[in-house]
Amino acid sequence: IHRQLCLLLNAENIFHSMADILLQEEDLSFASTMVHTLNTILLTSSELFQLRNQLKELKTPESCNLFCCLYRSWCHNPVTTVSLCFLTQNYKHAYNLIQKFGDLDVTVDFLTEVDKLVQLIKCSIFTYKEEKLYLRLQMLDVKKNPYLIKALYGLLMLLPQSSAFQLLSNRLQCVPNPELLQMDSTKATTGLRGTSVSNINYTELLQHFEKVQNKHLEARHQRAGRAEQLDRRVVL
């Protein structure tokens, strides 16, 4: 339905509206599922090719506004938030987000989504952008994109020993300069493109991410407490 709507109407307006609605959604589990679904559509659907290109560059105030709007709702799902940062070439912010993953409740579903993200990284969405090289080939230019490599190493550390782990590990072994972690980060670019990007308050976005994830953690604890009480009643 969303893919057809994006063909018939303005894809940017549809995603902007959906993000605004989900930002107010009180059912956090539903919001997380919807965000994951919308993100998959955004990354893989041919109908959204133009919208992806708009987000990849972030050259205009409109594209930056759309990114911030999506980001705030995408925070319902940590892995989709990182994938949005990869799509928009916000590699430093993606790395900062992954640093926060250590404070999250790492579940099987969470690791499964990380696994799926690694599978997406090898697909065409993250490989080429028309004739320009994109993400995977940006790994060759370590000096300009160190935070991309750091973010990918962060994902690698989160994964259990699996096929996705081997896939990402093998890819990272091809990085020309494995000593990049010793580089002076002040000399590195953040992976951002365009003149309007400086208008984005990444500190505020990161704080919003933490706030939303804390709500999800509290909701999971409440559900676990109710389930424990129900089990006790059944035993009695």
PDB file of N, CA, C and O in Angstrom, residues 129-179:
ATOM      1  N   LYS A 129      25.582   4.613  -6.121  1.00  0.00           N
ATOM      2  CA  LYS A 129      24.622   5.708  -6.257  1.00  0.00           C
ATOM      3  C   LYS A 129      24.808   6.261  -7.665  1.00  0.00           C
ATOM      4  O   LYS A 129      25.683   7.082  -7.909  1.00  0.00           O
ATOM      5  N   GLU A 130      24.008   5.752  -8.599  1.00  0.00           N
ATOM      6  CA  GLU A 130      24.176   6.049 -10.014  1.00  0.00           C
ATOM      7  C   GLU A 130      25.632   5.733 -10.395  1.00  0.00           C
ATOM      8  O   GLU A 130      26.072   4.610 -10.228  1.00  0.00           O
ATOM      9  N   GLU A 131      26.376   6.712 -10.942  1.00  0.00           N
ATOM     10  CA  GLU A 131      27.756   6.420 -11.322  1.00  0.00           C
ATOM     11  C   GLU A 131      28.732   6.671 -10.172  1.00  0.00           C
ATOM     12  O   GLU A 131      29.924   6.406 -10.298  1.00  0.00           O
ATOM     13  N   LYS A 132      28.206   7.183  -9.042  1.00  0.00           N
ATOM     14  CA  LYS A 132      29.096   7.537  -7.929  1.00  0.00           C
ATOM     15  C   LYS A 132      29.247   6.347  -6.987  1.00  0.00           C
ATOM     16  O   LYS A 132      28.335   5.574  -6.778  1.00  0.00           O
ATOM     17  N   LEU A 133      30.408   6.245  -6.390  1.00  0.00           N
ATOM     18  CA  LEU A 133      30.652   5.171  -5.437  1.00  0.00           C
ATOM     19  C   LEU A 133      29.953   5.497  -4.128  1.00  0.00           C
ATOM     20  O   LEU A 133      29.874   6.630  -3.711  1.00  0.00           O
ATOM     21  N   TYR A 134      29.483   4.460  -3.436  1.00  0.00           N
ATOM     22  CA  TYR A 134      28.679   4.688  -2.244  1.00  0.00           C
ATOM     23  C   TYR A 134      28.985   3.650  -1.172  1.00  0.00           C
ATOM     24  O   TYR A 134      29.293   2.513  -1.481  1.00  0.00           O
ATOM     25  N   LEU A 135      28.928   4.008   0.047  1.00  0.00           N
ATOM     26  CA  LEU A 135      29.164   3.258   1.272  1.00  0.00           C
ATOM     27  C   LEU A 135      30.240   2.187   1.168  1.00  0.00           C
ATOM     28  O   LEU A 135      31.329   2.371   1.672  1.00  0.00           O
ATOM     29  N   ARG A 136      29.948   1.042   0.497  1.00  0.00           N
ATOM     30  CA  ARG A 136      30.903  -0.056   0.525  1.00  0.00           C
ATOM     31  C   ARG A 136      32.220   0.359  -0.105  1.00  0.00           C
ATOM     32  O   ARG A 136      33.298   0.040   0.414  1.00  0.00           O
ATOM     33  N   LEU A 137      32.152   1.086  -1.219  1.00  0.00           N
ATOM     34  CA  LEU A 137      33.384   1.531  -1.855  1.00  0.00           C
ATOM     35  C   LEU A 137      33.972   2.755  -1.161  1.00  0.00           C
ATOM     36  O   LEU A 137      35.144   3.082  -1.369  1.00  0.00           O
ATOM     37  N   GLN A 138      33.179   3.431  -0.348  1.00  0.00           N
ATOM     38  CA  GLN A 138      33.726   4.524   0.461  1.00  0.00           C
ATOM     39  C   GLN A 138      34.664   3.984   1.530  1.00  0.00           C
ATOM     40  O   GLN A 138      35.477   4.723   2.082  1.00  0.00           O
ATOM     41  N   MET A 139      34.558   2.695   1.813  1.00  0.00           N
ATOM     42  CA  MET A 139      35.467   2.078   2.774  1.00  0.00           C
ATOM     43  C   MET A 139      36.905   2.127   2.284  1.00  0.00           C
ATOM     44  O   MET A 139      37.843   2.011   3.086  1.00  0.00           O
ATOM     45  N   LEU A 140      37.106   2.295   0.981  1.00  0.00           N
ATOM     46  CA  LEU A 140      38.457   2.374   0.443  1.00  0.00           C
ATOM     47  C   LEU A 140      39.155   3.665   0.851  1.00  0.00           C
ATOM     48  O   LEU A 140      40.377   3.701   0.953  1.00  0.00           O
ATOM     49  N   ASP A 141      38.370   4.716   1.072  1.00  0.00           N
ATOM     50  CA  ASP A 141      38.943   6.010   1.435  1.00  0.00           C
ATOM     51  C   ASP A 141      38.843   6.179   2.946  1.00  0.00           C
ATOM     52  O   ASP A 141      37.969   6.856   3.466  1.00  0.00           O
ATOM     53  N   VAL A 142      39.757   5.543   3.639  1.00  0.00           N
ATOM     54  CA  VAL A 142      39.710   5.514   5.102  1.00  0.00           C
ATOM     55  C   VAL A 142      39.901   6.894   5.698  1.00  0.00           C
ATOM     56  O   VAL A 142      39.266   7.249   6.695  1.00  0.00           O
ATOM     57  N   LYS A 143      40.756   7.710   5.092  1.00  0.00           N
ATOM     58  CA  LYS A 143      41.039   9.018   5.656  1.00  0.00           C
ATOM     59  C   LYS A 143      39.810   9.910   5.670  1.00  0.00           C
ATOM     60  O   LYS A 143      39.629  10.722   6.573  1.00  0.00           O
ATOM     61  N   LYS A 144      38.939   9.784   4.655  1.00  0.00           N
ATOM     62  CA  LYS A 144      37.749  10.613   4.586  1.00  0.00           C
ATOM     63  C   LYS A 144      36.569  10.009   5.339  1.00  0.00           C
ATOM     64  O   LYS A 144      35.651  10.733   5.738  1.00  0.00           O
ATOM     65  N   ASN A 145      36.578   8.698   5.530  1.00  0.00           N
ATOM     66  CA  ASN A 145      35.411   8.027   6.123  1.00  0.00           C
ATOM     67  C   ASN A 145      35.774   7.083   7.273  1.00  0.00           C
ATOM     68  O   ASN A 145      35.334   5.929   7.296  1.00  0.00           O
ATOM     69  N   PRO A 146      36.583   7.529   8.227  1.00  0.00           N
ATOM     70  CA  PRO A 146      36.953   6.614   9.321  1.00  0.00           C
ATOM     71  C   PRO A 146      35.763   6.207  10.179  1.00  0.00           C
ATOM     72  O   PRO A 146      35.726   5.086  10.704  1.00  0.00           O
ATOM     73  N   TYR A 147      34.789   7.111  10.342  1.00  0.00           N
ATOM     74  CA  TYR A 147      33.655   6.781  11.201  1.00  0.00           C
ATOM     75  C   TYR A 147      32.751   5.724  10.573  1.00  0.00           C
ATOM     76  O   TYR A 147      32.055   5.005  11.279  1.00  0.00           O
ATOM     77  N   LEU A 148      32.766   5.629   9.252  1.00  0.00           N
ATOM     78  CA  LEU A 148      32.047   4.545   8.592  1.00  0.00           C
ATOM     79  C   LEU A 148      32.639   3.202   9.010  1.00  0.00           C
ATOM     80  O   LEU A 148      31.905   2.278   9.377  1.00  0.00           O
ATOM     81  N   ILE A 149      33.960   3.113   8.978  1.00  0.00           N
ATOM     82  CA  ILE A 149      34.614   1.852   9.346  1.00  0.00           C
ATOM     83  C   ILE A 149      34.404   1.563  10.823  1.00  0.00           C
ATOM     84  O   ILE A 149      34.141   0.425  11.224  1.00  0.00           O
ATOM     85  N   LYS A 150      34.507   2.604  11.652  1.00  0.00           N
ATOM     86  CA  LYS A 150      34.292   2.409  13.089  1.00  0.00           C
ATOM     87  C   LYS A 150      32.876   1.928  13.375  1.00  0.00           C
ATOM     88  O   LYS A 150      32.663   1.050  14.226  1.00  0.00           O
ATOM     89  N   ALA A 151      31.901   2.491  12.672  1.00  0.00           N
ATOM     90  CA  ALA A 151      30.515   2.077  12.872  1.00  0.00           C
ATOM     91  C   ALA A 151      30.321   0.623  12.467  1.00  0.00           C
ATOM     92  O   ALA A 151      29.627  -0.143  13.151  1.00  0.00           O
ATOM     93  N   LEU A 152      30.929   0.224  11.356  1.00  0.00           N
ATOM     94  CA  LEU A 152      30.807  -1.160  10.902  1.00  0.00           C
ATOM     95  C   LEU A 152      31.500  -2.120  11.869  1.00  0.00           C
ATOM     96  O   LEU A 152      31.001  -3.215  12.123  1.00  0.00           O
ATOM     97  N   TYR A 153      32.632  -1.717  12.406  1.00  0.00           N
ATOM     98  CA  TYR A 153      33.283  -2.530  13.433  1.00  0.00           C
ATOM     99  C   TYR A 153      32.405  -2.628  14.678  1.00  0.00           C
ATOM    100  O   TYR A 153      32.366  -3.659  15.352  1.00  0.00           O
ATOM    101  N   GLY A 154      31.696  -1.542  15.000  1.00  0.00           N
ATOM    102  CA  GLY A 154      30.771  -1.577  16.130  1.00  0.00           C
ATOM    103  C   GLY A 154      29.673  -2.600  15.930  1.00  0.00           C
ATOM    104  O   GLY A 154      29.327  -3.356  16.842  1.00  0.00           O
ATOM    105  N   LEU A 155      29.111  -2.641  14.705  1.00  0.00           N
ATOM    106  CA  LEU A 155      28.099  -3.655  14.392  1.00  0.00           C
ATOM    107  C   LEU A 155      28.691  -5.052  14.498  1.00  0.00           C
ATOM    108  O   LEU A 155      28.035  -5.989  14.979  1.00  0.00           O
ATOM    109  N   LEU A 156      29.922  -5.200  14.045  1.00  0.00           N
ATOM    110  CA  LEU A 156      30.585  -6.505  14.105  1.00  0.00           C
ATOM    111  C   LEU A 156      30.715  -6.991  15.542  1.00  0.00           C
ATOM    112  O   LEU A 156      30.504  -8.172  15.834  1.00  0.00           O
ATOM    113  N   MET A 157      31.036  -6.071  16.454  1.00  0.00           N
ATOM    114  CA  MET A 157      31.185  -6.451  17.856  1.00  0.00           C
ATOM    115  C   MET A 157      29.855  -6.860  18.485  1.00  0.00           C
ATOM    116  O   MET A 157      29.820  -7.631  19.451  1.00  0.00           O
ATOM    117  N   LEU A 158      28.748  -6.358  17.945  1.00  0.00           N
ATOM    118  CA  LEU A 158      27.427  -6.693  18.488  1.00  0.00           C
ATOM    119  C   LEU A 158      26.953  -8.066  18.046  1.00  0.00           C
ATOM    120  O   LEU A 158      26.198  -8.733  18.759  1.00  0.00           O
ATOM    121  N   LEU A 159      27.399  -8.502  16.866  1.00  0.00           N
ATOM    122  CA  LEU A 159      26.885  -9.734  16.288  1.00  0.00           C
ATOM    123  C   LEU A 159      27.471 -10.975  16.955  1.00  0.00           C
ATOM    124  O   LEU A 159      28.660 -11.007  17.296  1.00  0.00           O
ATOM    125  N   PRO A 160      26.654 -12.003  17.132  1.00  0.00           N
ATOM    126  CA  PRO A 160      27.202 -13.314  17.539  1.00  0.00           C
ATOM    127  C   PRO A 160      27.919 -13.949  16.354  1.00  0.00           C
ATOM    128  O   PRO A 160      27.857 -13.437  15.234  1.00  0.00           O
ATOM    129  N   GLN A 161      28.602 -15.062  16.592  1.00  0.00           N
ATOM    130  CA  GLN A 161      29.288 -15.761  15.505  1.00  0.00           C
ATOM    131  C   GLN A 161      28.235 -16.349  14.563  1.00  0.00           C
ATOM    132  O   GLN A 161      27.622 -17.359  14.853  1.00  0.00           O
ATOM    133  N   SER A 162      28.026 -15.690  13.438  1.00  0.00           N
ATOM    134  CA  SER A 162      26.984 -16.091  12.499  1.00  0.00           C
ATOM    135  C   SER A 162      27.465 -15.807  11.088  1.00  0.00           C
ATOM    136  O   SER A 162      28.578 -15.314  10.868  1.00  0.00           O
ATOM    137  N   SER A 163      26.601 -16.114  10.112  1.00  0.00           N
ATOM    138  CA  SER A 163      26.962 -15.846   8.721  1.00  0.00           C
ATOM    139  C   SER A 163      27.124 -14.350   8.484  1.00  0.00           C
ATOM    140  O   SER A 163      28.001 -13.922   7.715  1.00  0.00           O
ATOM    141  N   ALA A 164      26.266 -13.537   9.134  1.00  0.00           N
ATOM    142  CA  ALA A 164      26.386 -12.089   8.993  1.00  0.00           C
ATOM    143  C   ALA A 164      27.701 -11.591   9.587  1.00  0.00           C
ATOM    144  O   ALA A 164      28.340 -10.686   9.037  1.00  0.00           O
ATOM    145  N   PHE A 165      28.110 -12.183  10.712  1.00  0.00           N
ATOM    146  CA  PHE A 165      29.387 -11.822  11.328  1.00  0.00           C
ATOM    147  C   PHE A 165      30.534 -12.110  10.363  1.00  0.00           C
ATOM    148  O   PHE A 165      31.418 -11.266  10.157  1.00  0.00           O
ATOM    149  N   GLN A 166      30.518 -13.294   9.765  1.00  0.00           N
ATOM    150  CA  GLN A 166      31.579 -13.661   8.825  1.00  0.00           C
ATOM    151  C   GLN A 166      31.569 -12.758   7.603  1.00  0.00           C
ATOM    152  O   GLN A 166      32.628 -12.350   7.106  1.00  0.00           O
ATOM    153  N   LEU A 167      30.376 -12.430   7.121  1.00  0.00           N
ATOM    154  CA  LEU A 167      30.246 -11.562   5.952  1.00  0.00           C
ATOM    155  C   LEU A 167      30.857 -10.198   6.209  1.00  0.00           C
ATOM    156  O   LEU A 167      31.661  -9.693   5.411  1.00  0.00           O
ATOM    157  N   LEU A 168      30.485  -9.583   7.331  1.00  0.00           N
ATOM    158  CA  LEU A 168      30.993  -8.253   7.656  1.00  0.00           C
ATOM    159  C   LEU A 168      32.475  -8.293   8.003  1.00  0.00           C
ATOM    160  O   LEU A 168      33.239  -7.398   7.627  1.00  0.00           O
ATOM    161  N   SER A 169      32.890  -9.339   8.707  1.00  0.00           N
ATOM    162  CA  SER A 169      34.299  -9.477   9.070  1.00  0.00           C
ATOM    163  C   SER A 169      35.175  -9.598   7.831  1.00  0.00           C
ATOM    164  O   SER A 169      36.229  -8.945   7.731  1.00  0.00           O
ATOM    165  N   ASN A 170      34.742 -10.405   6.876  1.00  0.00           N
ATOM    166  CA  ASN A 170      35.505 -10.566   5.639  1.00  0.00           C
ATOM    167  C   ASN A 170      35.580  -9.258   4.869  1.00  0.00           C
ATOM    168  O   ASN A 170      36.607  -8.920   4.279  1.00  0.00           O
ATOM    169  N   ARG A 171      34.476  -8.503   4.879  1.00  0.00           N
ATOM    170  CA  ARG A 171      34.464  -7.228   4.166  1.00  0.00           C
ATOM    171  C   ARG A 171      35.433  -6.239   4.822  1.00  0.00           C
ATOM    172  O   ARG A 171      36.172  -5.529   4.135  1.00  0.00           O
ATOM    173  N   LEU A 172      35.431  -6.196   6.151  1.00  0.00           N
ATOM    174  CA  LEU A 172      36.293  -5.245   6.848  1.00  0.00           C
ATOM    175  C   LEU A 172      37.771  -5.603   6.722  1.00  0.00           C
ATOM    176  O   LEU A 172      38.636  -4.730   6.855  1.00  0.00           O
ATOM    177  N   GLN A 173      38.055  -6.865   6.464  1.00  0.00           N
ATOM    178  CA  GLN A 173      39.447  -7.261   6.258  1.00  0.00           C
ATOM    179  C   GLN A 173      40.032  -6.670   4.985  1.00  0.00           C
ATOM    180  O   GLN A 173      41.250  -6.626   4.816  1.00  0.00           O
ATOM    181  N   CYS A 174      39.147  -6.203   4.095  1.00  0.00           N
ATOM    182  CA  CYS A 174      39.597  -5.586   2.839  1.00  0.00           C
ATOM    183  C   CYS A 174      39.893  -4.095   2.995  1.00  0.00           C
ATOM    184  O   CYS A 174      40.334  -3.453   2.044  1.00  0.00           O
ATOM    185  N   VAL A 175      39.618  -3.540   4.175  1.00  0.00           N
ATOM    186  CA  VAL A 175      39.880  -2.119   4.400  1.00  0.00           C
ATOM    187  C   VAL A 175      41.381  -1.865   4.287  1.00  0.00           C
ATOM    188  O   VAL A 175      42.186  -2.560   4.915  1.00  0.00           O
ATOM    189  N   PRO A 176      41.803  -0.876   3.483  1.00  0.00           N
ATOM    190  CA  PRO A 176      43.229  -0.663   3.229  1.00  0.00           C
ATOM    191  C   PRO A 176      44.064  -0.353   4.460  1.00  0.00           C
ATOM    192  O   PRO A 176      45.219  -0.735   4.538  1.00  0.00           O
ATOM    193  N   ASN A 177      43.486   0.367   5.439  1.00  0.00           N
ATOM    194  CA  ASN A 177      44.285   0.838   6.570  1.00  0.00           C
ATOM    195  C   ASN A 177      43.669   0.380   7.881  1.00  0.00           C
ATOM    196  O   ASN A 177      42.840   1.078   8.463  1.00  0.00           O
ATOM    197  N   PRO A 178      44.036  -0.781   8.404  1.00  0.00           N
ATOM    198  CA  PRO A 178      43.437  -1.276   9.652  1.00  0.00           C
ATOM    199  C   PRO A 178      43.821  -0.469  10.873  1.00  0.00           C
ATOM    200  O   PRO A 178      43.256  -0.650  11.938  1.00  0.00           O
ATOM    201  N   GLU A 179      44.802   0.447  10.743  1.00  0.00           N
ATOM    202  CA  GLU A 179      45.218   1.276  11.879  1.00  0.00           C
ATOM    203  C   GLU A 179      44.395   2.552  11.973  1.00  0.00           C
ATOM    204  O   GLU A 179      44.759   3.487  12.678  1.00  0.00           O
TER     205      GLU A 179
END
